Coordinates of C-alpha atoms in Angstrom, one line a residue:
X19 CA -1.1 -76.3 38.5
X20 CA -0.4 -72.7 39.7
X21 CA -1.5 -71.7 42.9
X22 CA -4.2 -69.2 43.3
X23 CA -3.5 -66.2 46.0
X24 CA -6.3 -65.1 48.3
X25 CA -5.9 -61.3 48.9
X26 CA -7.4 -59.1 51.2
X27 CA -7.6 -55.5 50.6
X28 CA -7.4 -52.6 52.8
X29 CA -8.8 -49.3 51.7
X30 CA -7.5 -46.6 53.6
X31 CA -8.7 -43.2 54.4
X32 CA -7.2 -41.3 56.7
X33 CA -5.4 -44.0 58.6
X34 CA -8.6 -46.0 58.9
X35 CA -9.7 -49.2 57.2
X36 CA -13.2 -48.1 55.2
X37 CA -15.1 -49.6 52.7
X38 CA -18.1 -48.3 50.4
X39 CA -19.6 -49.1 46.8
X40 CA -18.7 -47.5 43.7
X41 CA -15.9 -46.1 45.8
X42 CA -17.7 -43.8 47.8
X43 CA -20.3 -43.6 50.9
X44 CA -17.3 -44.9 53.3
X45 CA -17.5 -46.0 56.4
X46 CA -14.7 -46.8 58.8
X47 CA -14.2 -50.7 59.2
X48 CA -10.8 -50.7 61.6
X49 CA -7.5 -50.6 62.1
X50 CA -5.2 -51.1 59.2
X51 CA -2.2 -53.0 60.9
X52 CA -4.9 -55.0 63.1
X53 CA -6.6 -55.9 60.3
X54 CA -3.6 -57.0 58.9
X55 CA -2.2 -59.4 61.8
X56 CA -6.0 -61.3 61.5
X57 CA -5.6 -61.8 58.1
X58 CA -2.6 -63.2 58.5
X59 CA -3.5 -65.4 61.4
X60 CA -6.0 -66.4 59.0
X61 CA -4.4 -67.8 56.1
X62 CA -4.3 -64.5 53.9
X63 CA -1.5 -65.1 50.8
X64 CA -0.5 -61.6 50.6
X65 CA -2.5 -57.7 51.8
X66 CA -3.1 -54.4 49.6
X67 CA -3.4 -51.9 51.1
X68 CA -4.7 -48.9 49.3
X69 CA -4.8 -44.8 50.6
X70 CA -7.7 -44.2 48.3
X71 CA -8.1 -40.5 48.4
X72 CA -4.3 -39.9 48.2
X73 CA -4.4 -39.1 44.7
X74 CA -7.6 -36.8 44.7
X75 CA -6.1 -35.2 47.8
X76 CA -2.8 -34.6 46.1
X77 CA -1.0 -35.8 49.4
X78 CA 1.8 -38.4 50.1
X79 CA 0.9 -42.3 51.0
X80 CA 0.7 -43.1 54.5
X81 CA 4.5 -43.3 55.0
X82 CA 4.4 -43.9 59.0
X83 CA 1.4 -46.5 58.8
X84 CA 3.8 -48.7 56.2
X85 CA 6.4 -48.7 58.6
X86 CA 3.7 -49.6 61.3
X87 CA 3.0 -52.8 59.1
X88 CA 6.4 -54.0 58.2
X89 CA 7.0 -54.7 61.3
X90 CA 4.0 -56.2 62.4
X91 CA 3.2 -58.3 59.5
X92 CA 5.3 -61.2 57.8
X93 CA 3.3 -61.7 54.0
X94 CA 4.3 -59.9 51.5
X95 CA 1.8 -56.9 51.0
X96 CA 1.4 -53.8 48.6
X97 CA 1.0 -50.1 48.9
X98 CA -0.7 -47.7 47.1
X99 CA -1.9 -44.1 46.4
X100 CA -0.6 -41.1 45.6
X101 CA 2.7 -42.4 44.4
X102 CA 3.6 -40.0 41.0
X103 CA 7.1 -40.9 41.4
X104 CA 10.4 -43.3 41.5
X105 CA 10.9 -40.9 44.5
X106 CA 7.7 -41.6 46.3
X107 CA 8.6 -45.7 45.4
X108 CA 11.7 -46.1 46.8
X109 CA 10.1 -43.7 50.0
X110 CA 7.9 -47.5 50.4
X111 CA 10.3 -49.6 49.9
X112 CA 12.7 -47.7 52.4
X113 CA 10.2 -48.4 55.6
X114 CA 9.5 -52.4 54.0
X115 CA 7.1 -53.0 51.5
X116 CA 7.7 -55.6 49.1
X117 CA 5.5 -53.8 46.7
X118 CA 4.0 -50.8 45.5
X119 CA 0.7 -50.4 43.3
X120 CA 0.3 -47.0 40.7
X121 CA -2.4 -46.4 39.2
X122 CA -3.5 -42.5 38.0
X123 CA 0.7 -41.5 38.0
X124 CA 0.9 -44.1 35.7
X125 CA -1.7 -43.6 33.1
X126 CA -0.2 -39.5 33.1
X127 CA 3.2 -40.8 33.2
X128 CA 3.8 -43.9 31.7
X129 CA 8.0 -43.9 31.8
X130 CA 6.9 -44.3 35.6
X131 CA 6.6 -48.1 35.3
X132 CA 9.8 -48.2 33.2
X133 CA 12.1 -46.1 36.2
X134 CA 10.6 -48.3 39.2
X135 CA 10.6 -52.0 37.2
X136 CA 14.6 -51.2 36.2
X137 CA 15.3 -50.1 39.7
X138 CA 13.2 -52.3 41.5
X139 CA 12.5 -55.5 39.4
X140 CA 9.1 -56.0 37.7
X141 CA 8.1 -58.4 40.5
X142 CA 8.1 -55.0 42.9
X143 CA 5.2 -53.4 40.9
X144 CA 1.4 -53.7 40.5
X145 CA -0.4 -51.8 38.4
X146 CA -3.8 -51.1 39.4
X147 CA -6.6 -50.3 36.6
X148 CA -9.7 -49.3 37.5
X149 CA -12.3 -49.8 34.8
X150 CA -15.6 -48.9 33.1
X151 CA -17.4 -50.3 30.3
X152 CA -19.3 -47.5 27.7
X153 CA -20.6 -48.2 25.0
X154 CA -19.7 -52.2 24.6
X155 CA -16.0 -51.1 25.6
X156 CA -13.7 -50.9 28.7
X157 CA -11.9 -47.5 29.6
X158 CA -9.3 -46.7 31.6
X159 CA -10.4 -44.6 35.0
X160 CA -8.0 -42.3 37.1
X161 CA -8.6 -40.5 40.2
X162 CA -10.5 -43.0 42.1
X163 CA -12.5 -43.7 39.9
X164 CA -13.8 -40.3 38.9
X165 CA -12.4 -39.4 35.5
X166 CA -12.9 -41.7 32.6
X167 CA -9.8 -41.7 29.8
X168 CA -9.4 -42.4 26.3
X169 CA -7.1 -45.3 27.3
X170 CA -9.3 -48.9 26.3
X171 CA -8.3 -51.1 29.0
X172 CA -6.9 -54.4 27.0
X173 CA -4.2 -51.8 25.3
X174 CA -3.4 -50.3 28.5
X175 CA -2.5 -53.6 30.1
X176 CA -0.4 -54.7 27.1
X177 CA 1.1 -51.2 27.1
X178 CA 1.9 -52.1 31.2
X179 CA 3.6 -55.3 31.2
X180 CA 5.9 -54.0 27.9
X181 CA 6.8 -51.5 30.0
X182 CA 7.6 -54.2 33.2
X183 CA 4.6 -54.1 35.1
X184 CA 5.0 -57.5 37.5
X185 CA 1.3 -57.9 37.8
X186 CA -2.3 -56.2 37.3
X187 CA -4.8 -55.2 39.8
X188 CA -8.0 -54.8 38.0
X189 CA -11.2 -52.9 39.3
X190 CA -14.4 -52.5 37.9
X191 CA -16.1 -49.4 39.2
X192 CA -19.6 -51.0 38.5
X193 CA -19.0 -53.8 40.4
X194 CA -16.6 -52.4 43.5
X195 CA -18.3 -53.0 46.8
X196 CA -21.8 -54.6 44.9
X197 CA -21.4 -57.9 45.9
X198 CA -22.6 -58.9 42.5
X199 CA -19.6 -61.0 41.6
X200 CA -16.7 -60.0 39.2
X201 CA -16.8 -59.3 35.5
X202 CA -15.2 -62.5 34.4
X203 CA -15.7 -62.3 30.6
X204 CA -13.4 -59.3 30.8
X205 CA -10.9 -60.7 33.1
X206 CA -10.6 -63.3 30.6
X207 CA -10.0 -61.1 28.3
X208 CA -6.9 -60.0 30.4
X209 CA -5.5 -63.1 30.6
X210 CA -5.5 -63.7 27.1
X211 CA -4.1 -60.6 26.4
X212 CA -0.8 -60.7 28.8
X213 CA 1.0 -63.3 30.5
X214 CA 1.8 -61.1 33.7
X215 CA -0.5 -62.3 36.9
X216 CA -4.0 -60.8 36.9
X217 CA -5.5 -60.0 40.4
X218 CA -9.5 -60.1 40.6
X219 CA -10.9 -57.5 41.9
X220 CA -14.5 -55.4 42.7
X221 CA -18.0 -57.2 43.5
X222 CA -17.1 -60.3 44.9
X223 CA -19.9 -61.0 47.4
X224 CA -19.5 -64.9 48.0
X225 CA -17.6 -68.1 47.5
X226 CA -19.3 -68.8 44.2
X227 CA -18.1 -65.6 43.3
X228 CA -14.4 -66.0 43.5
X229 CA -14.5 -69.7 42.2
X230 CA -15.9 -68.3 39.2
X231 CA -13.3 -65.5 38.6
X232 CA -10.2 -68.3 39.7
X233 CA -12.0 -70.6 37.2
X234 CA -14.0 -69.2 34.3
X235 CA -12.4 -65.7 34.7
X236 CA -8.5 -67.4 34.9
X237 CA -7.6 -64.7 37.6
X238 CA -4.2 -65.3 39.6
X239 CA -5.4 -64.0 42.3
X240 CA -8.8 -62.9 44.3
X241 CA -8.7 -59.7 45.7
X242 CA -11.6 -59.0 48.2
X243 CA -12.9 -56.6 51.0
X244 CA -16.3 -56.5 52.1
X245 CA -16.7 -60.0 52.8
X246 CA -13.7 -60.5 54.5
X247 CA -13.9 -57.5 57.1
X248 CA -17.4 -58.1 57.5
X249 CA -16.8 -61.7 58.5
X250 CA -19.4 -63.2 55.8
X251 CA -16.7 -65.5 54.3
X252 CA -13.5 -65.8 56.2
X253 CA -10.1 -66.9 54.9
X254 CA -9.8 -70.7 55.9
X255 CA -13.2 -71.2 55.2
X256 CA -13.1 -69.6 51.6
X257 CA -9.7 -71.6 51.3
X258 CA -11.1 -74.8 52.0
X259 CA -14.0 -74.6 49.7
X260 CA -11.2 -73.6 47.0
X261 CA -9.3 -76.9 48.1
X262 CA -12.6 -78.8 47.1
X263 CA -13.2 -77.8 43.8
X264 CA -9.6 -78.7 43.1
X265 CA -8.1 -75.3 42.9
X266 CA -5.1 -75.0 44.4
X267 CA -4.2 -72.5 46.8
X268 CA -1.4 -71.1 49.0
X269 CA -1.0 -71.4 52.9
X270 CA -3.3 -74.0 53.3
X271 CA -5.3 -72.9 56.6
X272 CA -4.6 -76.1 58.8
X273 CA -2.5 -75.6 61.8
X274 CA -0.4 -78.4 63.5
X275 CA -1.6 -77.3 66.9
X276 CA -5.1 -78.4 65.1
X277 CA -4.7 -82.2 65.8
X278 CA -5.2 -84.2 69.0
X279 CA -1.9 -86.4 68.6
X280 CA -2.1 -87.5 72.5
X281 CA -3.8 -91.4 71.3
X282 CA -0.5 -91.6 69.1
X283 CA 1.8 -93.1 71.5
X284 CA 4.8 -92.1 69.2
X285 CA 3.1 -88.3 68.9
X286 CA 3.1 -88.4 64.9
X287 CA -0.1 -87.3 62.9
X288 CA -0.6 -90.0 60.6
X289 CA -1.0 -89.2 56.8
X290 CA -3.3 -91.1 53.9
X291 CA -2.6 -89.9 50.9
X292 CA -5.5 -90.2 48.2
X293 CA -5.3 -89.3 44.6
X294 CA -7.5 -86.0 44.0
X295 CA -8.3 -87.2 40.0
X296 CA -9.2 -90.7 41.1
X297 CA -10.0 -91.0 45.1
X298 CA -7.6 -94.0 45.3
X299 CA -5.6 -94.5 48.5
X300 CA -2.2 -93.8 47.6
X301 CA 0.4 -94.5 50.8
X302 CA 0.6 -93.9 54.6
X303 CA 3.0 -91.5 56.0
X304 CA 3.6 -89.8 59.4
X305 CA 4.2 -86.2 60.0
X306 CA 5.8 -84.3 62.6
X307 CA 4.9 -80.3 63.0
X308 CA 8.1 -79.4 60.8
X309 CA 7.5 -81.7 58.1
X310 CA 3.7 -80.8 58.6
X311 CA 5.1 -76.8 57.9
X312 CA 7.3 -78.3 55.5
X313 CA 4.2 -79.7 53.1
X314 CA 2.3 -76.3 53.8
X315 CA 5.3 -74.7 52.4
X316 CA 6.0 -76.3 49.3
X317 CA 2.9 -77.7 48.4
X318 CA 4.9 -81.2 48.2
X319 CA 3.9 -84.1 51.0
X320 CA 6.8 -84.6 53.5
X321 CA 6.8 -86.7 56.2
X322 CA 9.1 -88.0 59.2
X323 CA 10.9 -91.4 58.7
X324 CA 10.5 -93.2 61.8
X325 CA 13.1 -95.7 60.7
X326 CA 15.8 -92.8 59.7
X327 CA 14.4 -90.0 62.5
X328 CA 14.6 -87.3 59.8
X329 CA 12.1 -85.4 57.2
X330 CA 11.6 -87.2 53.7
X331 CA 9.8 -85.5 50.4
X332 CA 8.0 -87.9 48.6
X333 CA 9.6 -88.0 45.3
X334 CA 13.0 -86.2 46.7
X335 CA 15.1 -88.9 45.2
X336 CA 12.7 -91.4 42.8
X337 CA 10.7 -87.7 41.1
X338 CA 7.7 -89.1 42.2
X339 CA 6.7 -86.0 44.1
X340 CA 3.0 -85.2 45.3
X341 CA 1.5 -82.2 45.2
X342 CA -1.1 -81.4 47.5
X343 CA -4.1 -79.3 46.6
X344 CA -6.6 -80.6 49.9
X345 CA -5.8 -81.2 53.0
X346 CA -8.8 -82.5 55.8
X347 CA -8.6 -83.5 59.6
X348 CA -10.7 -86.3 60.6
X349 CA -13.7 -86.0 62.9
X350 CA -11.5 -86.7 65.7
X351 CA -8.6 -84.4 64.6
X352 CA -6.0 -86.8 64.7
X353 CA -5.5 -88.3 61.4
X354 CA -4.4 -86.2 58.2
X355 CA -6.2 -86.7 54.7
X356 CA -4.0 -85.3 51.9
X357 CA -5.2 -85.0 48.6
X358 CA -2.2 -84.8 46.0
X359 CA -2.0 -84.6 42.4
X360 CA 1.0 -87.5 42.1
X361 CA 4.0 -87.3 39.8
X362 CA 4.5 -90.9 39.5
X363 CA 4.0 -94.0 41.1
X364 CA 3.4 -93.9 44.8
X365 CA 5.2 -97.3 45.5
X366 CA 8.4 -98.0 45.5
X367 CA 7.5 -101.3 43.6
X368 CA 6.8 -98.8 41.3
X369 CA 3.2 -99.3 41.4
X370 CA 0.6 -96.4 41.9
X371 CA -0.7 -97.3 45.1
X372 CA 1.5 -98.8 48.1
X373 CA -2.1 -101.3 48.2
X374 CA -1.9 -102.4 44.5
X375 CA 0.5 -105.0 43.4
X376 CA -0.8 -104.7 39.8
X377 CA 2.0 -104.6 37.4
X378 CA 0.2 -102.7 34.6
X379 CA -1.6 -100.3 36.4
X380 CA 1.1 -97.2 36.6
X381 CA 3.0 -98.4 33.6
X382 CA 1.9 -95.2 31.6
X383 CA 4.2 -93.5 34.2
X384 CA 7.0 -96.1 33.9
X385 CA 7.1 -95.4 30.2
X386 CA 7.4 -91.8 30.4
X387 CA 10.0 -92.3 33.0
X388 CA 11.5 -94.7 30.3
X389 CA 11.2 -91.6 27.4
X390 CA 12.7 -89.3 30.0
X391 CA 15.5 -91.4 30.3
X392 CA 16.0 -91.9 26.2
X393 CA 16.0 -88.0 25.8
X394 CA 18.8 -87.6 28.9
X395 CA 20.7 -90.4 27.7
X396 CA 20.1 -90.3 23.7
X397 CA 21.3 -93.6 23.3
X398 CA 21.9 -95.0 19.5
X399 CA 20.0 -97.4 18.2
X400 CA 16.5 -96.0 19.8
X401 CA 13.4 -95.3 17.8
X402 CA 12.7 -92.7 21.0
X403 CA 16.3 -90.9 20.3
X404 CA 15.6 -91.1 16.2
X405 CA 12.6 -88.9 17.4
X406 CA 14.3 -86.6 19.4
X407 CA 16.8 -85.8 16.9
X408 CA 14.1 -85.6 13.9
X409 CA 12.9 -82.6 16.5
X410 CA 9.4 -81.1 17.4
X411 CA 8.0 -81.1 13.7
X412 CA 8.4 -85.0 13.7
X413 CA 7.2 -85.7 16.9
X414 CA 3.6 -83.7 16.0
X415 CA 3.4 -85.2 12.6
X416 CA 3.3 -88.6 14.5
X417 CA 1.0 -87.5 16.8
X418 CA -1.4 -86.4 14.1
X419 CA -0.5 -89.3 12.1
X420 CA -1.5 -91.6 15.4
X421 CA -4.4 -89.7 15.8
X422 CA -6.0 -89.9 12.3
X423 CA -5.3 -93.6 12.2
X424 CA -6.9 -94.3 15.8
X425 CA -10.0 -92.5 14.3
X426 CA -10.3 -94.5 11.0
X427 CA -10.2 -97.9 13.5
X428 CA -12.8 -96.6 15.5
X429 CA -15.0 -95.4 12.9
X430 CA -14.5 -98.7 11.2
X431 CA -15.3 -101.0 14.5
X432 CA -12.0 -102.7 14.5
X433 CA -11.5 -103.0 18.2
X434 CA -7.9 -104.6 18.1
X435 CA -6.6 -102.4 15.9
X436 CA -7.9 -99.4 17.6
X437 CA -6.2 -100.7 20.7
X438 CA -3.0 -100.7 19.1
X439 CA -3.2 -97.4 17.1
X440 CA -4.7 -95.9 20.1
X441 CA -2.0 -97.5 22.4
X442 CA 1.1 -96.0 19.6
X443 CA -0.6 -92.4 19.8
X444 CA -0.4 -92.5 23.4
X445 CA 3.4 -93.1 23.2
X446 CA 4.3 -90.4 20.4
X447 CA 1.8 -88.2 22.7
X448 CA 4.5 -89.2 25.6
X449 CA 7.7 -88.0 23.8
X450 CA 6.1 -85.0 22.0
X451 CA 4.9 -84.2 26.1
X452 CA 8.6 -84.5 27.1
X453 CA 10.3 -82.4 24.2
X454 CA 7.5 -79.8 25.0
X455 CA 8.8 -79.4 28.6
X456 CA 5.7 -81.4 30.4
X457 CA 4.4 -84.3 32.1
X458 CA 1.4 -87.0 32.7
X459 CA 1.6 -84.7 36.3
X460 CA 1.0 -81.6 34.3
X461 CA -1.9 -83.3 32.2
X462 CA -3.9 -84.7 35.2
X463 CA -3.4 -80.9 37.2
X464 CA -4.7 -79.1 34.1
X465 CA -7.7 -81.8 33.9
X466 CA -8.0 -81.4 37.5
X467 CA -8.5 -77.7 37.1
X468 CA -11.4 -77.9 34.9
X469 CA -13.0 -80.6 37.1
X470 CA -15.9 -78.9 39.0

């Protein structure tokens, strides 16, 4: 499961944070490197920070404030307005940041996005589009907002990412600053449309808001102001709801300074690990604060061997890794619930619970384990490896085959022989899964997604 990004946005005017709705009526909100260092602290993935009036103004962005906030701030964050050339880029990139967003220079000058992706990489470049809807239809705006072009806005963003746009900030004028939500059906639209990440962005005005646009709208990324500088929703608070509904999220906002480890004679924060699909207890581990970072890092549980005195991965040497989407202190802060999505058995008895002896329950995962090994190996002999070598075609024929003849049993009421066709379209399902590139893991984190 991809990880969704929590971004806050800075608009700034005049070296001051403001905010407003429908991009005007502004007032000033703060400092924009202060601001930054909060959100930070906070749990932010990444910051935009956007000179709003540079473009209308005709002046240069805010060359000395970057500088100011390269060196203060360690996530990766974004600049934009008023850069019309590879010139003014490479000016943002010089001082330190990792990106810069265009927007009206872009939709004038299109080769724009071509000169900075070729010089910079794609992964260097947003491009903002701010949007209205007329008549049924979306349309490009430039200038803040102000002037409405002929450009429809699903052509536009296929026109950007051909071009090497990294990513796309999207903005409804309607909605900026409303606190009415996000216009998901379009951002859906996006997504369907290009395969580049798609940041949310304009109306969000509550948690419900940005679930929605993660989930229903398939957004990369939330982009919000209001309620962040406001304080209405904060960053670790929004994060943990996210964590809840079982979308995954970066820079989980626990801290290791967080726990009381001064019971724990040993000073270790012990670990239980619970399946997020099913709610079974998985395994026990201990952590100490750099396997604790380690997990927050990489989204995979790691955990101190006090037999070995060193960090382990779950899954580092077996594949049986375990990603973590939630993570929860006790009431007493000194015990660690993780909630992982698990890549195979959690035992090494090869079971899928260190408290389950059962030998059938995890064998699902044995047999793909057993499939992965017949498409490494491609021994002779193997009615796996016959249909690896027959090839994708084969292997979906089967499938379909499987599936029309688990149907007729089922409509008939044969119970046995549904098990059995049911139990052969699961297998074919197994090795058409591994020649496609994905696993049971990669089922049960899809599933988990759409779980509310």
């Amino acid at each position: 499961m991809e990880k969704k990004l929590i971004i806050p946005c800075l608009d700034v005017k005049d070296g001051r944070v403001v905010k407003g709705i429908y991009f005007e009526n502004l007032r000033d909100v703060g400092d924009p490197v202060e601001f930054g260092k909060h959100y930070e602290e906070q749990g932010a993935d990444e910051l935009v920070y956007l000179d709003i009036n540079a473009t209308v103004e005709g002046r240069k962005t805010f060359t000395e404030i970057v500088e100011r906030i390269a060196k203060e701030i360690k996530i990766p964050f974004t600049v934009g307005g008023g850069i019309a050339s590879l010139d003014d880029a490479e000016r943002l990139f010089a001082v330190g940041a990792d990106k810069v967003s265009i927007n009206s220079a872009a939709v004038a000058n299109p080769e724009i996005i071509n000169e900075i992706a070729a010089k910079h990489g794609s992964k260097s470049l947003v491009i903002a589009i701010d949007g209205v809807e007329k008549d049924g239809k979306w349309y490009v705006t430039t200038h803040g907002g102000n002037k409405v072009s002929d450009k429809e806005l699903i052509d536009w963003a296929k026109e950007c990412e051909q071009r090497g746009a990294g990513s796309l900030l999207f903005t409804s004028k309607t909605h900026d600053g409303t606190k009415t939500g996000y216009p998901c059906d379009i951002f859906a639209e996006l997504k369907k449309a290009v395969s580049i990440p798609i940041i949310a962005s304009g109306g969000a005005g509550c948690i419900e808001d940005i679930v929605e646009v993660l989930t229903t709208g398939k957004a990369d990324a939330a982009l919000a102001a209001s309620i962040f500088h406001f304080g209405e929703v904060t960053i670790p608070q929004l994060k943990a709801e996210l964590m809840r509904r079982g979308i995954c999220v970066e820079r989980l906002p626990l801290k290791y300074s967080d726990f009381n480890l001064s019971k724990n004679s040993d000073g270790l924060l012990p670990c239980v690990m619970q399946d997020a699909a099913t709610l079974k207890v998985l395994m026990v581990g201990y952590m100490n604060e750099e396997a604790f970072n380690k997990t927050l890092e990489t989204g995979k549980a790691t955990f101190y061997s006090r037999e070995r005195k060193t960090l382990w991965t779950k899954g580092e040497t077996s594949g049986n890794f375990m990603q973590v989407v939630e993570m929860f202190a006790d009431c007493d802060a000194d015990t660690l619930l993780l909630k992982v999505v698990p890549c195979g058995p959690a035992c090494h008895r090869n079971t899928t619970s260190c408290f389950d002896t059962s030998d059938a329950e995890g064998f699902i995962r044995r047999l793909e384990t057993v499939i992965q090994g017949r498409h490494k190996e491609m021994p002779e002999g193997h009615y796996t490896t016959h249909l690896f070598n027959k090839g994708v075609n084969r292997m979906a024929q089967k499938v379909g085959e499987e599936a029309v003849e688990t149907v007729i049993e089922a409509i008939d009421g044969n119970k046995e022989r549904y098990l059995y066709e049911a139990s052969d379209l699961v297998y074919h399902l197994l090795v058409l899964n591994e020649q496609m590139g994905f696993t049971i893991a990669d089922m049960e984190r899809e599933l988990l997604s759409r779980h509310k």
